[in-house]
Amino acid sequence: MAGSSSAYDVIIIGAGAAGLMCAATAGYRGRRVLVLDHANKPGKKILMSGGGRCNFTNLNSTPANFLSDNPHYCISALKRYTPQDFLELVDRHDVEYEEKAPGQLFCRDSAKDVLNVLLTECEWAGAEIRLKTQIQKVREVNGGYQVVTGSGVLSCESLVVACGGLSIPTMGATGFGYELARTFGLNVLPTRAGLVPFTLQPELKQQLAPLSGVSCPVDAHCHNEHFREPMLVTHRGLSGPAMLQVSSYWRPGDEVHINLLPGQPIREDLLALRKQKPQSTPAQYLNQHLPKRFAQAFNELQGWHGPLQGCSNQDIEQIADTLGNWTVKPAGTEGYRTAEVTLGGVDTRQLSSKTMAVLDRPNLFFIGEVVDVTGHLGGHNFQWAWASGVAAGNEA
Ligand SMILES: Cc1cc2nc3c(=O)[nH]c(=O)nc-3n(C[C@H](O)[C@H](O)[C@H](O)COP(=O)(O)OP(=O)(O)OC[C@H]3O[C@@H](n4cnc5c(N)ncnc54)[C@H](O)[C@@H]3O)c2cc1C
């Protein structure tokens, strides 16, 4: 197919994490590759990720760290391109990194380092990147594809859709990948914001407002998916890693259960305290284990007054239950505006788990976040972008 200037072997729509990885992989195979993006810069989400330092992989990533309607789909690609493989790549480029939490690798300096790795690899592999390109139409022609852009018609043998999800529209996110999938008759599973802060009902929001900025380690769960990580109270609601993780499992109307003192035998502690220091209060107990501001406000919220000696066994039971299973019914989430990922997307039952190609269209590929595979917080989403990008790049 290569020959004229507008004919490529592979066109990739989306110069993000998955698209750039795919471009380099296909380029190294000798394919003539063009990456198209409507944005003015490639890899904008990489640059803003991990607080500007890009949590680029997770050494402990397993398929259990991913949500999908078809949970086995991601296994093959993740197995064939592992966190260690990406680590070797960043090592080859002398990127300095650090493990900020167990398994979570971040750039020591800046997320730019990871983007530079990908752009350098694309350059070495001879893949061309064309930005500020509006894609008007994609059509199938003679077993290949034509991509109609604002600046001309391009053609390719293989088309890779890597245009991400709906999160952070200000960074260039669009639903274009889903539209394309539908155009080609594919099923798109309902999308929703994931890894996103919760908003609260006005009353609770007001009660917790003085705690804005306070963080404490909790065990939070929803639909029996537990996350033992910090929770952060914000002026809008509840955030922090524990809440972001749980948000991916949460549906409107669900309750979120929060153990404020994970690992602590709360009931036994309170019973012992009542016996040994009957004058002590639940507030004092909380003060020992939680940040002071949080302890005070939570105590106010619950209206726990007076010493433990005035508490019956049933009262103690109730206090222990509230601390160990504080139940919050969020009003909603902050939505795509601040979500790190989009859940749902192109139904993987129609794709090859080995190549990411559509089962009955072997030269049309969907990779990265546009597909119904979503990782937990902690570098898993980039690992999926790399792994799915490599899988498609080896075939496209
Ligand atoms: C604030 C934030 C922080 C994050 N931090 C981390 C982290 O530290 N670790 C981690 O693993 N994950 C993180 N993520 C998630 C991660 O960024 C995504 O999972 C990953 O970028 C998905 O890669 P992708 O290539 O599929 O999509 P993207 O990286 O979103 O790339 C899609 C590309 O397609 C382009 N595009 C979209 N529509 C069109 C169109 N119509 N025409 C042409 N081009 C189009 C976009 O401009 C973009 O360049 C974070 C996300 C956010 C929002």
GROMACS .gro file of C-alpha atoms and ligand atoms in nm:
model
  449
    1MET     CA    1   0.000   0.000   0.000
    2ALA     CA    2   0.294   0.234   0.071
    3GLY     CA    3   0.393   0.448  -0.226
    4SER     CA    4   0.221   0.783  -0.268
    5SER     CA    5   0.256   1.042   0.006
    6SER     CA    6  -0.101   0.992   0.129
    7ALA     CA    7  -0.084   0.611   0.144
    8TYR     CA    8   0.034   0.439   0.460
    9ASP     CA    9   0.053   0.086   0.582
   10VAL     CA   10  -0.085   0.188   0.921
   11ILE     CA   11  -0.277   0.494   1.035
   12ILE     CA   12  -0.323   0.535   1.408
   13ILE     CA   13  -0.584   0.779   1.536
   14GLY     CA   14  -0.465   0.924   1.866
   15ALA     CA   15  -0.112   1.026   1.967
   16GLY     CA   16  -0.158   0.924   2.331
   17ALA     CA   17   0.005   0.649   2.533
   18ALA     CA   18  -0.139   0.354   2.339
   19GLY     CA   19  -0.116   0.514   1.994
   20LEU     CA   20   0.251   0.616   2.029
   21MET     CA   21   0.350   0.274   2.163
   22CYS     CA   22   0.170   0.106   1.876
   23ALA     CA   23   0.331   0.342   1.622
   24ALA     CA   24   0.685   0.262   1.736
   25THR     CA   25   0.615  -0.111   1.742
   26ALA     CA   26   0.466  -0.116   1.392
   27GLY     CA   27   0.737   0.120   1.262
   28TYR     CA   28   1.013  -0.112   1.380
   29ARG     CA   29   0.848  -0.389   1.176
   30GLY     CA   30   0.914  -0.177   0.869
   31ARG     CA   31   0.557  -0.056   0.834
   32ARG     CA   32   0.496   0.296   0.707
   33VAL     CA   33   0.311   0.450   0.999
   34LEU     CA   34   0.121   0.777   1.043
   35VAL     CA   35  -0.024   0.890   1.376
   36LEU     CA   36  -0.301   1.150   1.358
   37ASP     CA   37  -0.423   1.366   1.645
   38HIS     CA   38  -0.648   1.669   1.660
   39ALA     CA   39  -0.457   1.812   1.957
   40ASN     CA   40  -0.168   2.056   1.922
   41LYS     CA   41   0.066   1.831   2.124
   42PRO     CA   42   0.107   1.453   2.156
   43GLY     CA   43   0.062   1.267   2.484
   44LYS     CA   44  -0.108   1.542   2.682
   45LYS     CA   45  -0.245   1.297   2.938
   46ILE     CA   46   0.095   1.146   2.989
   47LEU     CA   47   0.223   1.492   3.079
   48MET     CA   48  -0.051   1.557   3.335
   49SER     CA   49  -0.045   1.205   3.478
   50GLY     CA   50   0.078   1.109   3.822
   51GLY     CA   51   0.079   1.472   3.933
   52GLY     CA   52   0.319   1.558   3.647
   53ARG     CA   53   0.549   1.263   3.718
   54CYS     CA   54   0.359   0.984   3.539
   55ASN     CA   55   0.304   0.663   3.730
   56PHE     CA   56   0.406   0.474   3.417
   57THR     CA   57   0.361   0.118   3.536
   58ASN     CA   58   0.298  -0.104   3.834
   59LEU     CA   59   0.535  -0.391   3.900
   60ASN     CA   60   0.255  -0.586   4.066
   61SER     CA   61   0.005  -0.545   3.783
   62THR     CA   62  -0.211  -0.852   3.724
   63PRO     CA   63  -0.539  -0.897   3.537
   64ALA     CA   64  -0.712  -0.865   3.877
   65ASN     CA   65  -0.625  -0.494   3.865
   66PHE     CA   66  -0.860  -0.439   3.570
   67LEU     CA   67  -1.234  -0.394   3.531
   68SER     CA   68  -1.407  -0.518   3.219
   69ASP     CA   69  -1.731  -0.682   3.122
   70ASN     CA   70  -1.509  -0.955   2.976
   71PRO     CA   71  -1.244  -0.991   3.248
   72HIS     CA   72  -1.026  -1.249   3.072
   73TYR     CA   73  -0.974  -1.036   2.762
   74CYS     CA   74  -0.679  -0.835   2.896
   75ILE     CA   75  -0.477  -1.138   3.013
   76SER     CA   76  -0.303  -1.226   2.689
   77ALA     CA   77  -0.172  -0.877   2.602
   78LEU     CA   78  -0.066  -0.806   2.961
   79LYS     CA   79   0.123  -1.133   2.971
   80ARG     CA   80   0.306  -1.065   2.647
   81TYR     CA   81   0.412  -0.709   2.738
   82THR     CA   82   0.487  -0.684   3.108
   83PRO     CA   83   0.579  -0.399   3.345
   84GLN     CA   84   0.936  -0.534   3.326
   85ASP     CA   85   0.934  -0.487   2.949
   86PHE     CA   86   0.837  -0.121   2.986
   87LEU     CA   87   1.094  -0.078   3.259
   88GLU     CA   88   1.362  -0.208   3.024
   89LEU     CA   89   1.251   0.049   2.769
   90VAL     CA   90   1.274   0.344   3.010
   91ASP     CA   91   1.608   0.208   3.135
   92ARG     CA   92   1.743   0.207   2.779
   93HIS     CA   93   1.656   0.579   2.766
   94ASP     CA   94   1.816   0.646   3.107
   95VAL     CA   95   1.495   0.771   3.262
   96GLU     CA   96   1.525   0.808   3.636
   97TYR     CA   97   1.233   0.675   3.834
   98GLU     CA   98   1.128   0.585   4.185
   99GLU     CA   99   0.884   0.346   4.353
  100LYS     CA  100   0.656   0.584   4.544
  101ALA     CA  101   0.422   0.315   4.676
  102PRO     CA  102   0.472  -0.063   4.648
  103GLY     CA  103   0.502  -0.144   4.277
  104GLN     CA  104   0.410   0.208   4.158
  105LEU     CA  105   0.688   0.350   3.942
  106PHE     CA  106   0.698   0.727   3.881
  107CYS     CA  107   0.944   0.946   3.690
  108ARG     CA  108   1.182   1.102   3.939
  109ASP     CA  109   1.192   1.424   3.743
  110SER     CA  110   0.901   1.476   3.504
  111ALA     CA  111   0.639   1.291   3.299
  112LYS     CA  112   0.807   1.452   2.999
  113ASP     CA  113   1.071   1.181   3.027
  114VAL     CA  114   0.819   0.908   2.944
  115LEU     CA  115   0.671   1.108   2.657
  116ASN     CA  116   1.022   1.169   2.523
  117VAL     CA  117   1.090   0.794   2.531
  118LEU     CA  118   0.783   0.732   2.316
  119LEU     CA  119   0.853   1.019   2.075
  120THR     CA  120   1.216   0.910   2.035
  121GLU     CA  121   1.108   0.552   1.973
  122CYS     CA  122   0.859   0.673   1.710
  123GLU     CA  123   1.132   0.875   1.544
  124TRP     CA  124   1.378   0.585   1.544
  125ALA     CA  125   1.108   0.356   1.407
  126GLY     CA  126   1.028   0.608   1.133
  127ALA     CA  127   0.668   0.669   1.244
  128GLU     CA  128   0.529   1.006   1.141
  129ILE     CA  129   0.311   1.210   1.380
  130ARG     CA  130   0.071   1.467   1.241
  131LEU     CA  131  -0.101   1.697   1.493
  132LYS     CA  132  -0.385   1.950   1.467
  133THR     CA  133  -0.560   1.720   1.223
  134GLN     CA  134  -0.937   1.703   1.228
  135ILE     CA  135  -1.071   1.369   1.117
  136GLN     CA  136  -1.397   1.409   0.932
  137LYS     CA  137  -1.472   1.061   0.815
  138VAL     CA  138  -1.334   0.709   0.801
  139ARG     CA  139  -1.448   0.468   0.535
  140GLU     CA  140  -1.357   0.119   0.427
  141VAL     CA  141  -1.227   0.103   0.071
  142ASN     CA  142  -1.099  -0.210  -0.106
  143GLY     CA  143  -1.027  -0.390   0.217
  144GLY     CA  144  -0.827  -0.094   0.353
  145TYR     CA  145  -0.935   0.238   0.503
  146GLN     CA  146  -0.962   0.597   0.389
  147VAL     CA  147  -0.931   0.869   0.650
  148VAL     CA  148  -1.078   1.199   0.542
  149THR     CA  149  -0.910   1.487   0.726
  150GLY     CA  150  -0.937   1.864   0.708
  151SER     CA  151  -0.616   1.861   0.505
  152GLY     CA  152  -0.676   1.579   0.263
  153VAL     CA  153  -0.765   1.215   0.222
  154LEU     CA  154  -0.525   0.952   0.354
  155SER     CA  155  -0.535   0.581   0.299
  156CYS     CA  156  -0.400   0.282   0.485
  157GLU     CA  157  -0.404  -0.093   0.498
  158SER     CA  158  -0.454  -0.109   0.876
  159LEU     CA  159  -0.637   0.139   1.093
  160VAL     CA  160  -0.574   0.159   1.469
  161VAL     CA  161  -0.819   0.351   1.686
  162ALA     CA  162  -0.636   0.483   1.994
  163CYS     CA  163  -0.831   0.796   2.074
  164GLY     CA  164  -0.888   0.728   2.443
  165GLY     CA  165  -1.197   0.783   2.656
  166LEU     CA  166  -1.409   1.076   2.764
  167SER     CA  167  -1.220   1.185   3.075
  168ILE     CA  168  -1.082   1.541   3.086
  169PRO     CA  169  -1.241   1.689   2.774
  170THR     CA  170  -1.021   1.998   2.813
  171MET     CA  171  -0.722   1.773   2.729
  172GLY     CA  172  -0.870   1.673   2.392
  173ALA     CA  173  -1.084   1.375   2.495
  174THR     CA  174  -1.371   1.299   2.259
  175GLY     CA  175  -1.611   1.013   2.201
  176PHE     CA  176  -1.475   0.971   1.846
  177GLY     CA  177  -1.343   0.620   1.906
  178TYR     CA  178  -1.684   0.503   2.023
  179GLU     CA  179  -1.850   0.667   1.721
  180LEU     CA  180  -1.610   0.492   1.486
  181ALA     CA  181  -1.672   0.160   1.656
  182ARG     CA  182  -2.047   0.204   1.609
  183THR     CA  183  -1.996   0.304   1.245
  184PHE     CA  184  -1.831  -0.033   1.191
  185GLY     CA  185  -2.116  -0.214   1.362
  186LEU     CA  186  -1.942  -0.278   1.694
  187ASN     CA  187  -2.115  -0.278   2.029
  188VAL     CA  188  -2.005  -0.005   2.270
  189LEU     CA  189  -2.075  -0.075   2.636
  190PRO     CA  190  -2.214   0.218   2.837
  191THR     CA  191  -1.938   0.449   2.954
  192ARG     CA  192  -1.899   0.615   3.295
  193ALA     CA  193  -1.635   0.811   3.480
  194GLY     CA  194  -1.388   0.608   3.689
  195LEU     CA  195  -1.108   0.693   3.934
  196VAL     CA  196  -1.305   1.005   4.017
  197PRO     CA  197  -1.382   1.193   4.343
  198PHE     CA  198  -1.723   1.159   4.504
  199THR     CA  199  -1.958   1.452   4.563
  200LEU     CA  200  -2.175   1.453   4.877
  201GLN     CA  201  -2.529   1.545   4.974
  202PRO     CA  202  -2.536   1.912   5.088
  203GLU     CA  203  -2.577   1.832   5.459
  204LEU     CA  204  -2.281   1.594   5.486
  205LYS     CA  205  -2.074   1.816   5.258
  206GLN     CA  206  -2.134   2.106   5.497
  207GLN     CA  207  -2.053   1.895   5.802
  208LEU     CA  208  -1.727   1.773   5.651
  209ALA     CA  209  -1.631   2.112   5.502
  210PRO     CA  210  -1.403   2.206   5.794
  211LEU     CA  211  -1.203   1.889   5.719
  212SER     CA  212  -1.110   1.995   5.369
  213GLY     CA  213  -0.750   1.892   5.307
  214VAL     CA  214  -0.741   1.626   5.581
  215SER     CA  215  -0.632   1.279   5.476
  216CYS     CA  216  -0.639   0.952   5.670
  217PRO     CA  217  -0.571   0.588   5.585
  218VAL     CA  218  -0.892   0.387   5.553
  219ASP     CA  219  -1.026   0.062   5.417
  220ALA     CA  220  -1.308   0.155   5.180
  221HIS     CA  221  -1.533  -0.083   4.995
  222CYS     CA  222  -1.819  -0.097   4.751
  223HIS     CA  223  -1.962  -0.418   4.604
  224ASN     CA  224  -1.711  -0.606   4.818
  225GLU     CA  225  -1.409  -0.452   4.642
  226HIS     CA  226  -1.183  -0.329   4.922
  227PHE     CA  227  -0.911  -0.066   4.898
  228ARG     CA  228  -0.682   0.010   5.188
  229GLU     CA  229  -0.541   0.348   5.097
  230PRO     CA  230  -0.568   0.710   5.210
  231MET     CA  231  -0.896   0.903   5.189
  232LEU     CA  232  -0.893   1.279   5.144
  233VAL     CA  233  -1.174   1.518   5.236
  234THR     CA  234  -1.202   1.802   4.985
  235HIS     CA  235  -1.423   2.109   4.970
  236ARG     CA  236  -1.634   1.922   4.713
  237GLY     CA  237  -1.655   1.578   4.877
  238LEU     CA  238  -1.441   1.269   4.925
  239SER     CA  239  -1.129   1.192   4.725
  240GLY     CA  240  -0.785   1.038   4.775
  241PRO     CA  241  -0.672   0.700   4.638
  242ALA     CA  242  -0.923   0.495   4.843
  243MET     CA  243  -1.221   0.690   4.710
  244LEU     CA  244  -1.090   0.704   4.352
  245GLN     CA  245  -1.047   0.326   4.349
  246VAL     CA  246  -1.391   0.261   4.495
  247SER     CA  247  -1.552   0.505   4.249
  248SER     CA  248  -1.479   0.265   3.963
  249TYR     CA  249  -1.709   0.008   4.126
  250TRP     CA  250  -1.974   0.256   4.243
  251ARG     CA  251  -2.310   0.307   4.070
  252PRO     CA  252  -2.555   0.590   4.145
  253GLY     CA  253  -2.749   0.511   4.462
  254ASP     CA  254  -2.482   0.278   4.605
  255GLU     CA  255  -2.338   0.322   4.951
  256VAL     CA  256  -1.965   0.336   5.020
  257HIS     CA  257  -1.842   0.167   5.338
  258ILE     CA  258  -1.540   0.311   5.512
  259ASN     CA  259  -1.341   0.156   5.794
  260LEU     CA  260  -1.175   0.459   5.952
  261LEU     CA  261  -0.947   0.247   6.171
  262PRO     CA  262  -0.846  -0.048   5.953
  263GLY     CA  263  -0.668  -0.324   6.138
  264GLN     CA  264  -0.769  -0.178   6.474
  265PRO     CA  265  -0.979  -0.398   6.709
  266ILE     CA  266  -1.214  -0.104   6.776
  267ARG     CA  267  -1.474  -0.283   6.988
  268GLU     CA  268  -1.215  -0.450   7.208
  269ASP     CA  269  -1.022  -0.124   7.242
  270LEU     CA  270  -1.330   0.066   7.356
  271LEU     CA  271  -1.434  -0.205   7.603
  272ALA     CA  272  -1.084  -0.213   7.750
  273LEU     CA  273  -1.071   0.165   7.768
  274ARG     CA  274  -1.407   0.182   7.947
  275LYS     CA  275  -1.272  -0.060   8.205
  276GLN     CA  276  -0.928   0.094   8.249
  277LYS     CA  277  -1.003   0.465   8.201
  278PRO     CA  278  -1.378   0.507   8.244
  279GLN     CA  279  -1.352   0.887   8.218
  280SER     CA  280  -1.207   0.875   7.867
  281THR     CA  281  -1.431   0.970   7.575
  282PRO     CA  282  -1.480   0.835   7.222
  283ALA     CA  283  -1.324   1.164   7.106
  284GLN     CA  284  -1.006   1.087   7.298
  285TYR     CA  285  -0.994   0.739   7.148
  286LEU     CA  286  -1.036   0.887   6.801
  287ASN     CA  287  -0.765   1.144   6.870
  288GLN     CA  288  -0.520   0.863   6.932
  289HIS     CA  289  -0.579   0.706   6.593
  290LEU     CA  290  -0.695   0.974   6.349
  291PRO     CA  291  -0.569   1.319   6.250
  292LYS     CA  292  -0.690   1.556   6.523
  293ARG     CA  293  -0.910   1.770   6.298
  294PHE     CA  294  -1.074   1.464   6.153
  295ALA     CA  295  -1.128   1.306   6.494
  296GLN     CA  296  -1.293   1.620   6.632
  297ALA     CA  297  -1.521   1.680   6.335
  298PHE     CA  298  -1.619   1.315   6.310
  299ASN     CA  299  -1.703   1.309   6.679
  300GLU     CA  300  -1.920   1.622   6.634
  301LEU     CA  301  -2.088   1.462   6.335
  302GLN     CA  302  -2.181   1.157   6.539
  303GLY     CA  303  -2.276   1.357   6.849
  304TRP     CA  304  -2.069   1.140   7.081
  305HIS     CA  305  -2.052   1.322   7.412
  306GLY     CA  306  -1.962   1.213   7.764
  307PRO     CA  307  -1.724   0.949   7.900
  308LEU     CA  308  -1.720   0.584   7.803
  309GLN     CA  309  -1.837   0.482   8.150
  310GLY     CA  310  -2.180   0.616   8.050
  311CYS     CA  311  -2.188   0.391   7.743
  312SER     CA  312  -2.373   0.061   7.749
  313ASN     CA  313  -2.231  -0.241   7.564
  314GLN     CA  314  -2.481  -0.164   7.293
  315ASP     CA  315  -2.355   0.198   7.271
  316ILE     CA  316  -1.998   0.069   7.239
  317GLU     CA  317  -2.109  -0.173   6.970
  318GLN     CA  318  -2.269   0.113   6.783
  319ILE     CA  319  -1.964   0.339   6.809
  320ALA     CA  320  -1.738   0.056   6.693
  321ASP     CA  321  -1.969  -0.015   6.403
  322THR     CA  322  -1.976   0.351   6.298
  323LEU     CA  323  -1.597   0.375   6.304
  324GLY     CA  324  -1.540   0.041   6.137
  325ASN     CA  325  -1.818   0.076   5.884
  326TRP     CA  326  -1.894   0.444   5.828
  327THR     CA  327  -2.152   0.437   5.552
  328VAL     CA  328  -2.174   0.724   5.307
  329LYS     CA  329  -2.417   0.757   5.019
  330PRO     CA  330  -2.244   0.987   4.770
  331ALA     CA  331  -2.458   1.231   4.575
  332GLY     CA  332  -2.256   1.144   4.266
  333THR     CA  333  -1.908   1.183   4.124
  334GLU     CA  334  -1.728   1.480   3.973
  335GLY     CA  335  -1.775   1.310   3.635
  336TYR     CA  336  -1.554   1.320   3.328
  337ARG     CA  337  -1.432   1.669   3.417
  338THR     CA  338  -1.185   1.526   3.670
  339ALA     CA  339  -1.203   1.147   3.615
  340GLU     CA  340  -0.874   0.973   3.541
  341VAL     CA  341  -1.040   0.711   3.324
  342THR     CA  342  -1.352   0.610   3.138
  343LEU     CA  343  -1.508   0.274   3.222
  344GLY     CA  344  -1.691   0.078   2.954
  345GLY     CA  345  -1.626   0.134   2.584
  346VAL     CA  346  -1.570  -0.094   2.287
  347ASP     CA  347  -1.698  -0.439   2.379
  348THR     CA  348  -1.395  -0.669   2.383
  349ARG     CA  349  -1.601  -0.972   2.285
  350GLN     CA  350  -1.569  -0.847   1.927
  351LEU     CA  351  -1.190  -0.810   1.942
  352SER     CA  352  -0.900  -1.055   1.929
  353SER     CA  353  -0.727  -1.064   2.267
  354LYS     CA  354  -0.401  -1.143   2.088
  355THR     CA  355  -0.398  -0.863   1.831
  356MET     CA  356  -0.671  -0.617   1.942
  357ALA     CA  357  -0.818  -0.646   1.590
  358VAL     CA  358  -1.190  -0.665   1.526
  359LEU     CA  359  -1.268  -1.034   1.485
  360ASP     CA  360  -1.424  -1.008   1.141
  361ARG     CA  361  -1.210  -0.711   1.026
  362PRO     CA  362  -0.851  -0.817   1.082
  363ASN     CA  363  -0.706  -0.479   0.984
  364LEU     CA  364  -0.915  -0.259   1.219
  365PHE     CA  365  -0.776  -0.234   1.574
  366PHE     CA  366  -0.892  -0.075   1.900
  367ILE     CA  367  -0.640  -0.016   2.178
  368GLY     CA  368  -0.598   0.168   2.508
  369GLU     CA  369  -0.874   0.336   2.700
  370VAL     CA  370  -1.133   0.334   2.420
  371VAL     CA  371  -1.166  -0.039   2.486
  372ASP     CA  372  -1.367  -0.178   2.779
  373VAL     CA  373  -1.060  -0.247   2.995
  374THR     CA  374  -0.997  -0.012   3.287
  375GLY     CA  375  -0.723  -0.038   3.542
  376HIS     CA  376  -0.705   0.039   3.910
  377LEU     CA  377  -0.515   0.346   4.024
  378GLY     CA  378  -0.139   0.298   4.043
  379GLY     CA  379   0.009   0.269   3.693
  380HIS     CA  380  -0.217  -0.009   3.563
  381ASN     CA  381  -0.388   0.207   3.301
  382PHE     CA  382  -0.062   0.297   3.133
  383GLN     CA  383   0.044  -0.067   3.149
  384TRP     CA  384  -0.271  -0.151   2.954
  385ALA     CA  385  -0.198   0.127   2.703
  386TRP     CA  386   0.157  -0.008   2.647
  387ALA     CA  387   0.051  -0.374   2.631
  388SER     CA  388  -0.246  -0.322   2.398
  389GLY     CA  389  -0.037  -0.083   2.183
  390VAL     CA  390   0.237  -0.341   2.141
  391ALA     CA  391  -0.014  -0.619   2.069
  392ALA     CA  392  -0.170  -0.419   1.785
  393GLY     CA  393   0.163  -0.279   1.667
  394ASN     CA  394   0.293  -0.632   1.612
  395GLU     CA  395   0.006  -0.711   1.379
  396ALA     CA  396  -0.117  -0.389   1.213
  397LIG     C1  397  -0.524   1.350   3.545
  397LIG     C2  398  -0.490   1.211   3.503
  397LIG     C3  399  -0.385   1.145   3.562
  397LIG     C4  400  -0.355   1.014   3.526
  397LIG     N1  401  -0.249   0.951   3.585
  397LIG     C5  402  -0.219   0.823   3.550
  397LIG     C6  403  -0.105   0.759   3.605
  397LIG     O1  404  -0.024   0.820   3.676
  397LIG     N2  405  -0.085   0.628   3.573
  397LIG     C7  406  -0.168   0.559   3.487
  397LIG     O2  407  -0.145   0.440   3.463
  397LIG     N3  408  -0.274   0.621   3.430
  397LIG     C8  409  -0.300   0.750   3.458
  397LIG     N4  410  -0.405   0.813   3.397
  397LIG     C9  411  -0.482   0.739   3.296
  397LIG    C10  412  -0.404   0.741   3.161
  397LIG     O3  413  -0.369   0.875   3.131
  397LIG    C11  414  -0.489   0.682   3.050
  397LIG     O4  415  -0.535   0.555   3.087
  397LIG    C12  416  -0.408   0.670   2.921
  397LIG     O5  417  -0.360   0.797   2.882
  397LIG    C13  418  -0.491   0.610   2.810
  397LIG     O6  419  -0.413   0.605   2.694
  397LIG     P1  420  -0.480   0.615   2.550
  397LIG     O7  421  -0.366   0.625   2.455
  397LIG     O8  422  -0.580   0.510   2.533
  397LIG     O9  423  -0.560   0.753   2.550
  397LIG     P2  424  -0.503   0.901   2.564
  397LIG    O10  425  -0.372   0.903   2.629
  397LIG    O11  426  -0.615   0.979   2.622
  397LIG    O12  427  -0.479   0.947   2.412
  397LIG    C14  428  -0.584   0.965   2.321
  397LIG    C15  429  -0.538   1.060   2.213
  397LIG    O13  430  -0.641   1.064   2.112
  397LIG    C16  431  -0.661   1.197   2.072
  397LIG     N5  432  -0.797   1.212   2.021
  397LIG    C17  433  -0.913   1.205   2.088
  397LIG     N6  434  -1.014   1.227   2.006
  397LIG    C18  435  -0.962   1.249   1.882
  397LIG    C19  436  -1.020   1.279   1.756
  397LIG     N7  437  -1.151   1.292   1.740
  397LIG     N8  438  -0.936   1.297   1.651
  397LIG    C20  439  -0.800   1.286   1.667
  397LIG     N9  440  -0.742   1.257   1.783
  397LIG    C21  441  -0.823   1.238   1.891
  397LIG    C22  442  -0.636   1.279   2.199
  397LIG    O14  443  -0.602   1.413   2.167
  397LIG    C23  444  -0.521   1.203   2.263
  397LIG    O15  445  -0.396   1.251   2.223
  397LIG    C24  446  -0.434   0.946   3.428
  397LIG    C25  447  -0.538   1.014   3.368
  397LIG    C26  448  -0.566   1.146   3.402
  397LIG    C27  449  -0.679   1.216   3.332
   0.00000   0.00000   0.00000
